[in-house]
XYZ file of C-alpha atoms in Angstrom:
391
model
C -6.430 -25.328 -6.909
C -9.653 -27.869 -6.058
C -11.325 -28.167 -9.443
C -14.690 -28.127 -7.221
C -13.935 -24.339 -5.937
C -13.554 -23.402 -9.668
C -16.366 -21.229 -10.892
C -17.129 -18.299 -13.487
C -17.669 -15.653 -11.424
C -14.229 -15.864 -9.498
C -12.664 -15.543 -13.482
C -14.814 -12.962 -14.189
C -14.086 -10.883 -11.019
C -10.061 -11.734 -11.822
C -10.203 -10.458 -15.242
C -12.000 -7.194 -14.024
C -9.371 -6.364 -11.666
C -6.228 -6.520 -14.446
C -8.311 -4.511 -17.337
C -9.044 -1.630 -14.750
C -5.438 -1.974 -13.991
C -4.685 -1.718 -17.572
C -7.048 0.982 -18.129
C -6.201 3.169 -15.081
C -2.400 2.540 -13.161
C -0.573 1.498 -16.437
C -1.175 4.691 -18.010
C 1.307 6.564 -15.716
C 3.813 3.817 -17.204
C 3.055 5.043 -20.488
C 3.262 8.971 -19.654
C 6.724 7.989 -17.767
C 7.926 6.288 -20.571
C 7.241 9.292 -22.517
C 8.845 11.891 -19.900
C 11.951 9.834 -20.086
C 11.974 8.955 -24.046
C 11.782 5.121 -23.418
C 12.294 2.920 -26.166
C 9.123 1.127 -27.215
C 11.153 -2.601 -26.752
C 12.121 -1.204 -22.969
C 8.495 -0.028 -22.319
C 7.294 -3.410 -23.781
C 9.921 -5.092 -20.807
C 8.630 -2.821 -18.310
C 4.897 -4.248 -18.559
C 6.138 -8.117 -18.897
C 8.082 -6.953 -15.448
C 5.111 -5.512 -13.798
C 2.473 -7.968 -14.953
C 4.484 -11.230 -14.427
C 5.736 -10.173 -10.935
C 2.312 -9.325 -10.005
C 0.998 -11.960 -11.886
C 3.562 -15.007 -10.204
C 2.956 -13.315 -7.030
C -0.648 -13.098 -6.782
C -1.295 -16.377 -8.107
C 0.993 -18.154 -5.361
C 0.103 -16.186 -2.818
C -3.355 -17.199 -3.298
C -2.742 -20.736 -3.995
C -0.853 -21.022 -0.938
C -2.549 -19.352 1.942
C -6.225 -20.329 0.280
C -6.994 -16.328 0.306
C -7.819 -14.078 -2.586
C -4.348 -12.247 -2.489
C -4.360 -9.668 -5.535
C -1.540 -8.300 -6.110
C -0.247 -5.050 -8.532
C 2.536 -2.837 -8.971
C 2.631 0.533 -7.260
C 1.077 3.183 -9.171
C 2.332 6.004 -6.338
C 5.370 5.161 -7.138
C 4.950 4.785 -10.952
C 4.098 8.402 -10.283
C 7.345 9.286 -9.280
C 9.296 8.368 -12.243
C 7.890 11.396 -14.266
C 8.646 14.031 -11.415
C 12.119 12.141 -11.788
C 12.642 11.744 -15.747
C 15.096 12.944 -17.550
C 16.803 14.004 -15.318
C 17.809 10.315 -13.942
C 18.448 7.295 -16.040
C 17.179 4.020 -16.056
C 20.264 2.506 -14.409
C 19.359 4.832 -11.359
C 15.953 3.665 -11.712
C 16.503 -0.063 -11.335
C 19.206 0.361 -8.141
C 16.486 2.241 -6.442
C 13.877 -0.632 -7.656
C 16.615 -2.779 -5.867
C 17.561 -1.223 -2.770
C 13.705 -0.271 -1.814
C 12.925 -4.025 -2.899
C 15.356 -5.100 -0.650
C 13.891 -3.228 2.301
C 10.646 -4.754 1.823
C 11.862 -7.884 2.103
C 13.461 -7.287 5.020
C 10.829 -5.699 6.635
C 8.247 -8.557 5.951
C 11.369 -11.236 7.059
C 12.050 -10.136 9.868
C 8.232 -9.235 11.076
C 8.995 -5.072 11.225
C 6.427 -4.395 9.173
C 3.808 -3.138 11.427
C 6.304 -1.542 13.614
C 7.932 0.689 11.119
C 4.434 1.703 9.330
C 2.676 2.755 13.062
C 5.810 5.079 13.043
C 4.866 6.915 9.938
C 2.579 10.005 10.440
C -0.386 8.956 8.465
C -1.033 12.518 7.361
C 2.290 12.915 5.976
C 2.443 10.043 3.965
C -1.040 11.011 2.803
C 0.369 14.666 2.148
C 3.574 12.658 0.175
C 1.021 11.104 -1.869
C -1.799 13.226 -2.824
C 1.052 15.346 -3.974
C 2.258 12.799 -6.208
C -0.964 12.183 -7.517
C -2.162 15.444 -8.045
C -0.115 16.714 -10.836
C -1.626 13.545 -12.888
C -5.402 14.240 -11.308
C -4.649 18.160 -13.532
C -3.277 16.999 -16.700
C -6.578 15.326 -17.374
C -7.640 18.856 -17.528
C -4.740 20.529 -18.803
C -4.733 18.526 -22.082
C -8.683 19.488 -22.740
C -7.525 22.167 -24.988
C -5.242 19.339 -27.134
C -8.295 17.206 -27.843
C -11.700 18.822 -26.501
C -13.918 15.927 -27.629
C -12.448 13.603 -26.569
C -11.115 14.765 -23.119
C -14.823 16.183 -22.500
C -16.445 12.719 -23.312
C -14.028 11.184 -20.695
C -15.111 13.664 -18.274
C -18.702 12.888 -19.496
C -18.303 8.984 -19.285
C -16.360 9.620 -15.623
C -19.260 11.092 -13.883
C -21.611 8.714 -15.276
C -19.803 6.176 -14.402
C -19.130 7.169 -10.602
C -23.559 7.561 -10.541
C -24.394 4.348 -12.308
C -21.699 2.067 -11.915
C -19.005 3.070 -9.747
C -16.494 0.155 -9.271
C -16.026 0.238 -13.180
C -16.063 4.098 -14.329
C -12.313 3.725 -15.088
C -13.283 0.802 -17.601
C -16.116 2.943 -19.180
C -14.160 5.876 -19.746
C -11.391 4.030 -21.524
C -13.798 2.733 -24.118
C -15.145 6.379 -24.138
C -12.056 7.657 -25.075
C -10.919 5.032 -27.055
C -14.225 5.080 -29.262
C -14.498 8.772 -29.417
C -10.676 8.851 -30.895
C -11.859 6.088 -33.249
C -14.569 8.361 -34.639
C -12.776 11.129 -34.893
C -10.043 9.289 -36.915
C -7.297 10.140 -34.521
C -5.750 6.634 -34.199
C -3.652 4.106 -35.918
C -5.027 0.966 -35.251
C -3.887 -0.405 -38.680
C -0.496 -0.673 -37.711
C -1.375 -3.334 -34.858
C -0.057 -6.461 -34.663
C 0.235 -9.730 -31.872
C 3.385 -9.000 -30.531
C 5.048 -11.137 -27.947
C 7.417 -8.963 -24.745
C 10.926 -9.307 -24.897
C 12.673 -8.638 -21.775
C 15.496 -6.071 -21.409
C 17.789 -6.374 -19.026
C 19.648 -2.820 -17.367
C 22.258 -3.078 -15.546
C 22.060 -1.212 -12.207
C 23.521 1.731 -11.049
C 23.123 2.934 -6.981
C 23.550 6.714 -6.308
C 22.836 8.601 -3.554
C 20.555 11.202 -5.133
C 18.074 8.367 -6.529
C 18.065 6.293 -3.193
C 16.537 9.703 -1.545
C 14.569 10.789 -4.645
C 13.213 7.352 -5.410
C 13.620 4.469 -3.129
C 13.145 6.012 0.034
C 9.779 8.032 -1.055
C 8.783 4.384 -2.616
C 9.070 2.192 0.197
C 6.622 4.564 1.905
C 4.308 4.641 -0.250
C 4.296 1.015 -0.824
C 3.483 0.613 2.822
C 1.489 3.180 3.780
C -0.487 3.573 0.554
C -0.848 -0.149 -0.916
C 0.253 -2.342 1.691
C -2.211 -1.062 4.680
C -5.320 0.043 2.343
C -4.593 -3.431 0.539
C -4.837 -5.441 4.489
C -7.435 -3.502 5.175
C -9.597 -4.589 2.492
C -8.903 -8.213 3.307
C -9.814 -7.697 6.870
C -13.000 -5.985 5.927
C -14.593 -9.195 4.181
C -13.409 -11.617 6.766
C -10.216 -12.596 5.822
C -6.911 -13.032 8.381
C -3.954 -11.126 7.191
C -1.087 -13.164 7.178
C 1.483 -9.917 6.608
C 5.087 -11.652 6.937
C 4.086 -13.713 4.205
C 2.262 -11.294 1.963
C 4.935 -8.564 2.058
C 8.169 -11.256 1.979
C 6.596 -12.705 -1.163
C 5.863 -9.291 -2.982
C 8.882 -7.946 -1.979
C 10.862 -11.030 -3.804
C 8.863 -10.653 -6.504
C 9.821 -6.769 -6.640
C 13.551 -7.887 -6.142
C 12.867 -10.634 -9.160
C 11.635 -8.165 -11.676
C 13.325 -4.808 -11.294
C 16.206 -5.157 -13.810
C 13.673 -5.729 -16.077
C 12.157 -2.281 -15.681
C 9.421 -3.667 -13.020
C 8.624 -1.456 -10.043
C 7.830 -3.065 -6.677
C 5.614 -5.207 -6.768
C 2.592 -4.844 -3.795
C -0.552 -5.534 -1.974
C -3.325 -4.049 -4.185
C -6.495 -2.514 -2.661
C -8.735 -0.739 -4.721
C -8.910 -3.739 -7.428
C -8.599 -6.556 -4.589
C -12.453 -5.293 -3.283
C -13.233 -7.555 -6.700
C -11.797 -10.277 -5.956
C -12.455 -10.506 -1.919
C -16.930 -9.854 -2.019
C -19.792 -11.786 -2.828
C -19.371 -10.757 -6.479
C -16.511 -13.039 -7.150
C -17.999 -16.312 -5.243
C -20.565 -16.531 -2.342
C -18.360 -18.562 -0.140
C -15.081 -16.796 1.220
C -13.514 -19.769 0.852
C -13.432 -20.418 -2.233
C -13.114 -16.795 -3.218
C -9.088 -17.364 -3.480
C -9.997 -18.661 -7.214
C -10.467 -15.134 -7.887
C -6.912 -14.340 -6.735
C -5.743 -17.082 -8.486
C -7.306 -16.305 -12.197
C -6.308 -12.802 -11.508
C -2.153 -13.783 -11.763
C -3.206 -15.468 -14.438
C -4.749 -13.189 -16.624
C -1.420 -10.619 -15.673
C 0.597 -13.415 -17.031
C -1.079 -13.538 -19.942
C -0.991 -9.759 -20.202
C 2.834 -9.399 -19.712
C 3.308 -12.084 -22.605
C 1.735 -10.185 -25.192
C 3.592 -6.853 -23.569
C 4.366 -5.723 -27.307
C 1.100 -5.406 -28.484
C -0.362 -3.495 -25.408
C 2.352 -0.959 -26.139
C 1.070 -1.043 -29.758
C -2.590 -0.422 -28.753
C -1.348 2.986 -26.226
C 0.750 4.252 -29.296
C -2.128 3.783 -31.670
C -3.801 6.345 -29.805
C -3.383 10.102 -29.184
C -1.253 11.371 -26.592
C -3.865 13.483 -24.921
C -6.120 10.476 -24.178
C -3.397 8.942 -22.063
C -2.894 11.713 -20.360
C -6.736 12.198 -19.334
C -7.161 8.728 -18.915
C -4.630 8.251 -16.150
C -5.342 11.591 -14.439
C -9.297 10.681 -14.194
C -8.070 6.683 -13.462
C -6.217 8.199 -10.201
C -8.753 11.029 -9.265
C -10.093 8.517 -6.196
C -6.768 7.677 -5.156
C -5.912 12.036 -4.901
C -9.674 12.397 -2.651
C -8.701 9.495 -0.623
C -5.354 10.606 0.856
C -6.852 14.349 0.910
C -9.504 12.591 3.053
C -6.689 10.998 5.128
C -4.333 13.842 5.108
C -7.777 15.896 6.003
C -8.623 13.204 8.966
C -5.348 14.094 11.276
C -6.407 17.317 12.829
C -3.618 17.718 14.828
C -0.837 17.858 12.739
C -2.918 19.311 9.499
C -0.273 21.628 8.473
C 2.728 19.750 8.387
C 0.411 17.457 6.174
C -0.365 20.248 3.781
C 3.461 21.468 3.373
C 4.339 18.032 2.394
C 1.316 17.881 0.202
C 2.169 21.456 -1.572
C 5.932 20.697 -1.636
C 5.724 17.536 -3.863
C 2.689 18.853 -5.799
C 5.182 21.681 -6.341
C 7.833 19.059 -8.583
C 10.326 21.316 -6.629
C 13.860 19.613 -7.137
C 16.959 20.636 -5.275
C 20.357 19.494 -5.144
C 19.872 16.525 -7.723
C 16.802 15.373 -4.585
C 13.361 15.571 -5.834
C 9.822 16.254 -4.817
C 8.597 13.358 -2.838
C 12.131 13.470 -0.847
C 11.441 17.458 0.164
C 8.011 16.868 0.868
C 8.501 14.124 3.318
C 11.500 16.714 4.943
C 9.638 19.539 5.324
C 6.590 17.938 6.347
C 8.807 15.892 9.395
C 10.323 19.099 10.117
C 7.042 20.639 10.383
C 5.806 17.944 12.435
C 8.194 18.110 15.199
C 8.460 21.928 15.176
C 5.054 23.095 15.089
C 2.595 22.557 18.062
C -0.400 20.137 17.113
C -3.873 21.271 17.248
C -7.068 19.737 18.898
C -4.749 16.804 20.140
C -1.993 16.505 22.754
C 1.273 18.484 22.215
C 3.794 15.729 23.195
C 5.223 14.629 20.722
């Protein structure tokens, strides 16, 4: 990095970008973690994966190609894990963190990338995803009854927030929560302490029934719901998109961390708008800085793993809950929009959307897998509307 391209702003807008990711997509790690009785040391590993992948990634990216490349883990696909847990184990977890790692890497190798993604129906990825989504976007209404005050000042401090300042409502309603807790005397801060992440290693174990349950239903939504959105945004303010490189690295990355607990590893989107406007430095070219200081702060996040898992188990269970279900509520409207925007094919979209919403799980498969099924088989068998019937 040119000293001379340095500024404050750039740091600022890369520090932005991890807290929201701290205060919104890690909370589905911590409601996993809970669905599938995670040791606090393993959930500790899992966030040292996540950040330092993303963290490594994003900062070389950026330093390399001289564009603000953020980077994140997928939060989709985070998702997954508690339609999945118990009933797999982490062993299954990591060889499906492997094998889908894997494909992304070959994908962005070999320069398939845009082939294989203009293949996907858009609506039924959409459908795969809002359904995903949208059992977190209830439970920050289901819990209300577990802790009224605190969910409703969430709710409060959410609407606000998408009025008056809309690109950091997900920030104001985690110090809304965590204040109102505070008040209330629901938390255990006394018991915090620095604590540094120790990576745990699992050994990994491939099975059939995870590959289809879990890597297959995350490489699509790594492409279709971080990847794309996450080009897009680049595009948008100016930037070329160099993709071989982008989804090579953050594949590797993926393939670096995942026996550590860490997820893939991909393009982000709604956090990268931070880092690629006028807010983080009013010359694009020097806007990469903001990239760059955003792998930075990750890394310093994933060191001190053990006390972030600390500060989420110092407070009460139903403010995690609310907090990531209100964190992902724009992520559920957008692929509704999307799944909303193919006319054509709307129904197939919809049965894919209602049969992973649904958790339904057959033959050791779940959700995402039948959703994506049913919603193909939907596609090819039923005529499209408003649009030509060849398929």
């Amino acid at each position: 990095m040119r000293f001379k391209d340095w500024s404050l702003t750039a740091w600022v807008a890369g520090f932005l970008a991890v807290l929201i990711s701290y205060c919104g997509p890690l909370m589905i790690f911590i409601q996993a973690a809970q669905a599938g009785h995670i040791p606090a040391e393993q959930v500790s590993s899992w966030i040292w994966a996540i950040s330092m992948g993303a963290g490594v990634s994003g900062l070389l990216l950026s330093w390399w190609l001289r564009l603000p490349i953020v980077t994140a883990w997928s939060a989709p696909g985070t998702a997954l894990l508690l339609t999945l847990f118990p009933r797999i184990g982490m062993p299954e977890v990591v060889g499906a963190y492997l094998v889908a790692a894997a494909i992304v890497v070959l994908l962005g190798a070999t320069g398939y990338f845009e082939k294989v993604v203009s293949r996907i129906p858009k609506g039924i990825a959409a459908g795969m995803m809002a359904g995903i989504l949208f059992q977190f976007g209830v439970q920050a209404f289901r819990v209300s009854g577990d802790a009224p005050a605190v969910v409703l000042a969430m709710l409060a401090a959410y609407l606000l927030g998408r009025r008056l300042w809309p690109r950091y409502a997900v920030v104001g309603v985690a110090c809304t929560g965590f204040a109102v807790a505070w008040a209330l005397g629901t938390t255990h801060l006394q018991s915090l302490s620095l604590a540094l992440a120790t990576p745990v290693a699992i050994v990994p174990r491939f099975e059939a029934g995870a590959m289809l349950s879990l890597a297959v239903p995350l490489v699509l939504v790594s492409l279709t719901g971080q990847y794309l959105p996450g080009m897009a945004v680049l595009r948008l303010a100016g930037y070329p998109v160099p993709s071989r490189a982008i989804v090579t690295g953050t594949g590797v990355a993926s393939l670096a961390v995942a026996c550590f607990g860490g997820i893939s590893i991909v393009l982000a989107s709604i956090t990268a708008a931070l880092c690629t406007g006028k807010d983080a430095h009013p010359d694009p070219d020097k806007r990469y800085v903001a990239g760059m200081a955003n792998g930075v702060f990750y890394i310093v996040g994933g060191t001190f793993a053990g006390t972030i898992v600390q500060v989420f188990a110092a407070f009460p269970g139903p403010l995690i809950a609310a907090l990531a279900g209100l964190a992902l509520i724009g992520a559920v409207v957008s692929n509704i929009r999307a799944l909303a925007d193919e006319i054509s094919y709307i129904e197939p979209s919809v049965i894919t959307f209602v049969a992973t919403a649904s958790g339904m799980s057959l033959f050791g498969l779940g959700a995402a897998f039948w959703g994506v099924v049913l919603g193909m088989a939907a596609y090819w068998l039923i005529p499209r509307t408003g649009g030509p019937a060849a398929r």
